[in-house]
mmCIF file of C-alpha atoms in Angstrom:
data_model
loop_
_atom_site.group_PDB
_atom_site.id
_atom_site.type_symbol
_atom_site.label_atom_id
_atom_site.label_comp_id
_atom_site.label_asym_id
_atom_site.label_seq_id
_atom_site.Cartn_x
_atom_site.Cartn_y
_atom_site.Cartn_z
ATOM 1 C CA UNK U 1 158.809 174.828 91.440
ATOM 2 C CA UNK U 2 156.234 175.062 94.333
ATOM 3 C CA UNK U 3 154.975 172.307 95.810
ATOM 4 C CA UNK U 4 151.901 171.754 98.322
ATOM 5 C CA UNK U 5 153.267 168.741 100.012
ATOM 6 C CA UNK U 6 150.767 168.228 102.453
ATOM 7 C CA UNK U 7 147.373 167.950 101.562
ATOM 8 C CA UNK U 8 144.314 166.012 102.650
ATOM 9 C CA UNK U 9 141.027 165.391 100.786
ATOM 10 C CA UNK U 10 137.474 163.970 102.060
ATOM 11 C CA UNK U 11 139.080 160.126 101.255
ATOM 12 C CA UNK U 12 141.196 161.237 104.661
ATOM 13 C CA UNK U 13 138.253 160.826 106.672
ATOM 14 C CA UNK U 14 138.094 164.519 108.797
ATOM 15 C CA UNK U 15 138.827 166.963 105.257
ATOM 16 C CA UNK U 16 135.689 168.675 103.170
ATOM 17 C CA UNK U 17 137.876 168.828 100.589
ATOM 18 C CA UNK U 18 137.388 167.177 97.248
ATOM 19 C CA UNK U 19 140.255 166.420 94.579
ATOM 20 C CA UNK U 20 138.629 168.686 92.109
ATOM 21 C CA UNK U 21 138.828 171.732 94.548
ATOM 22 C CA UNK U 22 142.247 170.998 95.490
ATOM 23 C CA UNK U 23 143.476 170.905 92.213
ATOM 24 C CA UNK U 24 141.417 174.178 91.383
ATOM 25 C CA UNK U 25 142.244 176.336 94.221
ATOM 26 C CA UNK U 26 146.363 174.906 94.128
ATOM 27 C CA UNK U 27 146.236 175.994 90.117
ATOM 28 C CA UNK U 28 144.685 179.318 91.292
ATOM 29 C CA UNK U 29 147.108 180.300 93.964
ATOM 30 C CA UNK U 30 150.135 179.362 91.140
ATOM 31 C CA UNK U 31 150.966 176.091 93.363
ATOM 32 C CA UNK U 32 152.209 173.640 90.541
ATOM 33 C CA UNK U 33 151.939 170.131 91.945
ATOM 34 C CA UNK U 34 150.593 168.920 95.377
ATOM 35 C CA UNK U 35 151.219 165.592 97.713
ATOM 36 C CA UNK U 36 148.053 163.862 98.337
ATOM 37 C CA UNK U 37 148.890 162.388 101.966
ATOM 38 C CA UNK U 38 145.610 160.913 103.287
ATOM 39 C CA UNK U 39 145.814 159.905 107.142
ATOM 40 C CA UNK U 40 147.143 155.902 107.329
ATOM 41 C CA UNK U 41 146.246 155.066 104.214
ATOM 42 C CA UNK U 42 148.306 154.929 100.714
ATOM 43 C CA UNK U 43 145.385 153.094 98.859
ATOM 44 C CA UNK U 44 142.723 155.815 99.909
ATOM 45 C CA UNK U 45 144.515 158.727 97.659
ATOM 46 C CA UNK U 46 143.697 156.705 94.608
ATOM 47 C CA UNK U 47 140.305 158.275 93.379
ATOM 48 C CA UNK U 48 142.579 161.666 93.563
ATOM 49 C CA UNK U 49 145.390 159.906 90.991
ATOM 50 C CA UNK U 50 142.600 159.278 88.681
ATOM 51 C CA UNK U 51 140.916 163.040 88.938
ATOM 52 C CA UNK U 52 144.374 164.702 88.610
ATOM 53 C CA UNK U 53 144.742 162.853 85.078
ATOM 54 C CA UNK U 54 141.517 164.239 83.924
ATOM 55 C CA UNK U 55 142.137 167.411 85.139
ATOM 56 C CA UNK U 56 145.928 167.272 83.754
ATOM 57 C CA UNK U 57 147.613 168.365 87.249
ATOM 58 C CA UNK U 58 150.634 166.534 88.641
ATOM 59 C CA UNK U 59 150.067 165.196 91.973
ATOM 60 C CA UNK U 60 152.091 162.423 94.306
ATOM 61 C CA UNK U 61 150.585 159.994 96.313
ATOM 62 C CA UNK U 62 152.284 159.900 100.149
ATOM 63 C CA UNK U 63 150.542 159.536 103.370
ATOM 64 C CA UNK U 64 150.641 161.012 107.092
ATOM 65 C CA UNK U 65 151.298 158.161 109.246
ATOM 66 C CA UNK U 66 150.026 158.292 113.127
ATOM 67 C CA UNK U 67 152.964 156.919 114.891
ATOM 68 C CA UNK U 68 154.154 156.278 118.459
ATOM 69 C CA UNK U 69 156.706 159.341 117.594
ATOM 70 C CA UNK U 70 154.184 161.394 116.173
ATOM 71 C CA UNK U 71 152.644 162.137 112.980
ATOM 72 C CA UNK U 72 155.111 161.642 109.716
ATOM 73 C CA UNK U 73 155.088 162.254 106.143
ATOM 74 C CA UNK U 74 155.912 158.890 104.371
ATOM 75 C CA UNK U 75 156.607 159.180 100.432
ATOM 76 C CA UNK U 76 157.670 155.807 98.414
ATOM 77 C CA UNK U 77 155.075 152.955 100.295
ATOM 78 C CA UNK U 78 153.045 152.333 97.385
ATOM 79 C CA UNK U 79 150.376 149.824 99.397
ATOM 80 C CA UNK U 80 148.557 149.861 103.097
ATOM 81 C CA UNK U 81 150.238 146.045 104.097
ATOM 82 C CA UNK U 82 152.712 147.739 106.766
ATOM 83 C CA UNK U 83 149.746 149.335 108.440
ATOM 84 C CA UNK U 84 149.294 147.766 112.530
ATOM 85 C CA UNK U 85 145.974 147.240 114.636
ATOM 86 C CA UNK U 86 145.407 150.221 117.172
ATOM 87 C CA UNK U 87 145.779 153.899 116.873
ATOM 88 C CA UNK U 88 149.418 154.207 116.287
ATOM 89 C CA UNK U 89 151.473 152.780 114.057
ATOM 90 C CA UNK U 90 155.067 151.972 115.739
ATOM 91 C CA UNK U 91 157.801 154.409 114.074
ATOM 92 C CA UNK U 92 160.304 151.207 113.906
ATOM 93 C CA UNK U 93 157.716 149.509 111.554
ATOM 94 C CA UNK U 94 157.341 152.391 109.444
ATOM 95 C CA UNK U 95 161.360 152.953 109.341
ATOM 96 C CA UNK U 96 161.592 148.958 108.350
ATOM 97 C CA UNK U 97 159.022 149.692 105.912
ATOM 98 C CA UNK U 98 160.291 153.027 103.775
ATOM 99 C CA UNK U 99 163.838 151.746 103.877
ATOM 100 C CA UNK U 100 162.852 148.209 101.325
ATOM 101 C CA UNK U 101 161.189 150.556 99.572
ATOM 102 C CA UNK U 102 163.518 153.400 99.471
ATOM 103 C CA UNK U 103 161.283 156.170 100.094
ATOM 104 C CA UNK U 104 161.850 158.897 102.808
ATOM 105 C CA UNK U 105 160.498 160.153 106.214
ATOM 106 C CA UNK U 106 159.663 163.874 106.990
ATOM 107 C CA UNK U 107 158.152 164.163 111.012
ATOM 108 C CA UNK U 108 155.356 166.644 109.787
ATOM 109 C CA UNK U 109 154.418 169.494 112.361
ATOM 110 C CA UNK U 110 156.432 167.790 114.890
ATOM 111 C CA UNK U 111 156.009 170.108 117.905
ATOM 112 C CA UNK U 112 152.249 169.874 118.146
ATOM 113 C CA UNK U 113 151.323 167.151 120.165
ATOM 114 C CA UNK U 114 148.517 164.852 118.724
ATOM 115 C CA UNK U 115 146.699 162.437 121.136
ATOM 116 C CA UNK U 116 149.690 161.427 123.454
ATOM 117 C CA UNK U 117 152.515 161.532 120.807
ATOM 118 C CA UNK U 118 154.738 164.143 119.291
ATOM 119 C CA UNK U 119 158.013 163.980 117.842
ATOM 120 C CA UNK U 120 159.130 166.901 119.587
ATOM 121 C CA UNK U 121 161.034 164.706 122.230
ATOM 122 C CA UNK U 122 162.304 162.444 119.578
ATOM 123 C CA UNK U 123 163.011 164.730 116.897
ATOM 124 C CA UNK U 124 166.401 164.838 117.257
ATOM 125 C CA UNK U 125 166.675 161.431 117.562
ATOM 126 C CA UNK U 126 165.445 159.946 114.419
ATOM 127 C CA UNK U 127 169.063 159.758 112.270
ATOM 128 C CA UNK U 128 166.175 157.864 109.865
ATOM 129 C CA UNK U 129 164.431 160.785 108.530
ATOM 130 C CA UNK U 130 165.285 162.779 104.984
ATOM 131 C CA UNK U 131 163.583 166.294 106.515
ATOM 132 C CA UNK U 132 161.993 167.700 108.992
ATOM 133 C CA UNK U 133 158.237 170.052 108.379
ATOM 134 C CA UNK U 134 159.357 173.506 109.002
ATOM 135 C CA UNK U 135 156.144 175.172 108.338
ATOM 136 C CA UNK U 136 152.715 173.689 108.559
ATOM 137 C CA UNK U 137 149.760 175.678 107.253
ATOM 138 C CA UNK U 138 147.585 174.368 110.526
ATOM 139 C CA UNK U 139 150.464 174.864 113.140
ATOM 140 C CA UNK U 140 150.534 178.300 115.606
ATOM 141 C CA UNK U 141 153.217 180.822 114.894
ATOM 142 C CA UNK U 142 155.025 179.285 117.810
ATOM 143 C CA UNK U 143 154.874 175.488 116.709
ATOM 144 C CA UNK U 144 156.257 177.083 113.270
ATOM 145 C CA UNK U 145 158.918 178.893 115.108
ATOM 146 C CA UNK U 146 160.066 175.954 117.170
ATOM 147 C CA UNK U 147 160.212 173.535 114.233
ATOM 148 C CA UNK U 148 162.413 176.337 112.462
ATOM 149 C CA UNK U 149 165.205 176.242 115.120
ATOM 150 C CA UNK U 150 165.319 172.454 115.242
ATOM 151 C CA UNK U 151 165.473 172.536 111.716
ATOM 152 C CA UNK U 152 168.620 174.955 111.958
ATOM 153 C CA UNK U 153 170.094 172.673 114.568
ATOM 154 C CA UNK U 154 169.386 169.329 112.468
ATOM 155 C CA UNK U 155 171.445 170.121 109.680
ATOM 156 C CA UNK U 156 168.835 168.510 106.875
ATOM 157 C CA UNK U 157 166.619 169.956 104.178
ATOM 158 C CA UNK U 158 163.196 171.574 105.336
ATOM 159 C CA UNK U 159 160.184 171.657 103.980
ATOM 160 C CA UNK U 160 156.354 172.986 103.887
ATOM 161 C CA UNK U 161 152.917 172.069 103.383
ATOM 162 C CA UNK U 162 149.556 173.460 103.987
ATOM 163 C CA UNK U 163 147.739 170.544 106.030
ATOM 164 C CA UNK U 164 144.895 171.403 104.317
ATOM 165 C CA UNK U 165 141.262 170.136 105.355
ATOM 166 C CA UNK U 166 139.553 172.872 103.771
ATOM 167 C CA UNK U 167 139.974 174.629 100.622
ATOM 168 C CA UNK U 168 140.828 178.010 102.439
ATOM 169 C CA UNK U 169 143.807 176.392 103.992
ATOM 170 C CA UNK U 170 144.843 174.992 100.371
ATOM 171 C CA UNK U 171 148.843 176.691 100.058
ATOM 172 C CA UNK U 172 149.145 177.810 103.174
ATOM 173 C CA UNK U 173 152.466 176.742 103.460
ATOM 174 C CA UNK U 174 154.100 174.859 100.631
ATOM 175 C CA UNK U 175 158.154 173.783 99.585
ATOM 176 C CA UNK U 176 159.759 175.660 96.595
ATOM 177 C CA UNK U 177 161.693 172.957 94.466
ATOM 178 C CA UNK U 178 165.081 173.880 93.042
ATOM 179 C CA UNK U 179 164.776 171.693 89.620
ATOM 180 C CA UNK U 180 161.016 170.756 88.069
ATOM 181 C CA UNK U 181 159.919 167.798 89.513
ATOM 182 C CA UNK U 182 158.061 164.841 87.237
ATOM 183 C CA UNK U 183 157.459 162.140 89.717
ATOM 184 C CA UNK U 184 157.861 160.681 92.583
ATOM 185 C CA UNK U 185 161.029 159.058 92.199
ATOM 186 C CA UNK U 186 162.523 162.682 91.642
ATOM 187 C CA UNK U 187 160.636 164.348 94.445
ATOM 188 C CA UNK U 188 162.497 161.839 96.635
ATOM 189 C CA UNK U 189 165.553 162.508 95.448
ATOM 190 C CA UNK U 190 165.400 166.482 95.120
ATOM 191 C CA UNK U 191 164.409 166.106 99.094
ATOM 192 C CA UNK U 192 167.362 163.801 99.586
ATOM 193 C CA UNK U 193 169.763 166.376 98.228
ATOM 194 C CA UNK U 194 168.401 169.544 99.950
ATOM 195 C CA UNK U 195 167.346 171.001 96.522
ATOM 196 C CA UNK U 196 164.552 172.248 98.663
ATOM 197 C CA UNK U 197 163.152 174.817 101.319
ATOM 198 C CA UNK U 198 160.013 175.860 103.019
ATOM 199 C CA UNK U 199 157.988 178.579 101.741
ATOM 200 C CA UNK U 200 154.729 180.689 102.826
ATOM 201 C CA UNK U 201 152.781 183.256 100.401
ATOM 202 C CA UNK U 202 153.835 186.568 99.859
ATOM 203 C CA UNK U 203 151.725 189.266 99.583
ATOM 204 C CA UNK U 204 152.026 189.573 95.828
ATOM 205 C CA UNK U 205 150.908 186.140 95.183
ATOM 206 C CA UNK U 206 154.330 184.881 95.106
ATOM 207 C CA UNK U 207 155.773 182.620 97.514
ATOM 208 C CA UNK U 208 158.983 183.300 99.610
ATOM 209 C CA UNK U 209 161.377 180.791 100.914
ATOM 210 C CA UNK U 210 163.145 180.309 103.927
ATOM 211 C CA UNK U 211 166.837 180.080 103.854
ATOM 212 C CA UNK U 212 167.408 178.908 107.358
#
């Protein structure tokens, strides 16, 4: 199963991209779910929920948080209350936070630097996270590259996802699943168990995955 699990719509703030399109241009390119992961915000990826159901496409609900450490992939927080004044979130809040909850932590493109953070310098420091982004559909070939090796150092299950803004970026990267997933429950625990691996399109319309 291929998975877009990184994607932004207009409720994110800086995306042009509506739910509808998303869903449209993922069905088109054979993705078969997506992660809605608006920027600091669980609540704002609602509106999406409610347009996937009409349109009958499965889609869960995470979101990118803007941390101290960098920007991470948060899937299980299921309202905004851990959410701090300022620009960054602290990564120990957000570690408290998806461990009562029992979600999981992915450092999403973590060697691009955004504002003053990265995780780059705490990467391999975070014993917290579940996976690490291996190949983001925004980073540069290099940024994709480095993230590969520290993902072959780390030991832990990889993943993809476009970053999309725009519907042209829309399964740019993605994460093949080994089993079907049906919620979010079992997207958490595939990733937990390494049933999972990054993938980028093929030429044929296919997608092929990394294997390390």
């Amino acid at each position: 199963m291929i998975i877009d699990l990184h994607c932004h719509t207009v409720y994110s703030g800086d995306s042009n991209l509506e739910p509808e399109q998303l869903i449209e241009t993922a069905r088109r390119k054979g993705i078969e779910a997506v992660c809605i992961t608006e920027h600091d915000s669980y609540l704002a990826s609602e509106p999406a929920e409610e347009v996937a159901e009409k349109m009958r496409f499965p889609i869960f609900r995470g979101v990118e948080i803007n941390t101290n450490w960098g920007h991470i992939l948060a899937f299980g927080l299921r309202d905004d209350a851990w959410r701090e004044n300022g620009y960054y979130t602290n990564i120990e809040t957000v570690r408290i936070e998806i461990q009562k909850c029992g979600g999981i932590l992915i450092p999403s493109h973590p060697f691009r630097v955004v504002g003053s953070a990265s995780a780059q310098a705490h990467l391999f420091s975070m014993k917290f996270i579940a996976a690490v982004e291996v190949l983001n559909g925004e980073n540069t070939p290099r940024e994709n590259q480095l993230a590969r090796s520290a993902w072959q150092k780390l030991g832990i299950p990889g993943t993809g996802g476009s970053d999309c803004h725009y519907v042209s970026k829309v399964g740019a990267c993605a994460t093949w699943f080994q089993n079907p997933v049906h919620s979010l429950e079992e997207l958490i625990r595939e990733i937990r168990s390494a049933r999972v691996a990054p993938a980028y399109p093929a030429r044929d319309g296919s997608y092929t995955v990394l294997t390390g």
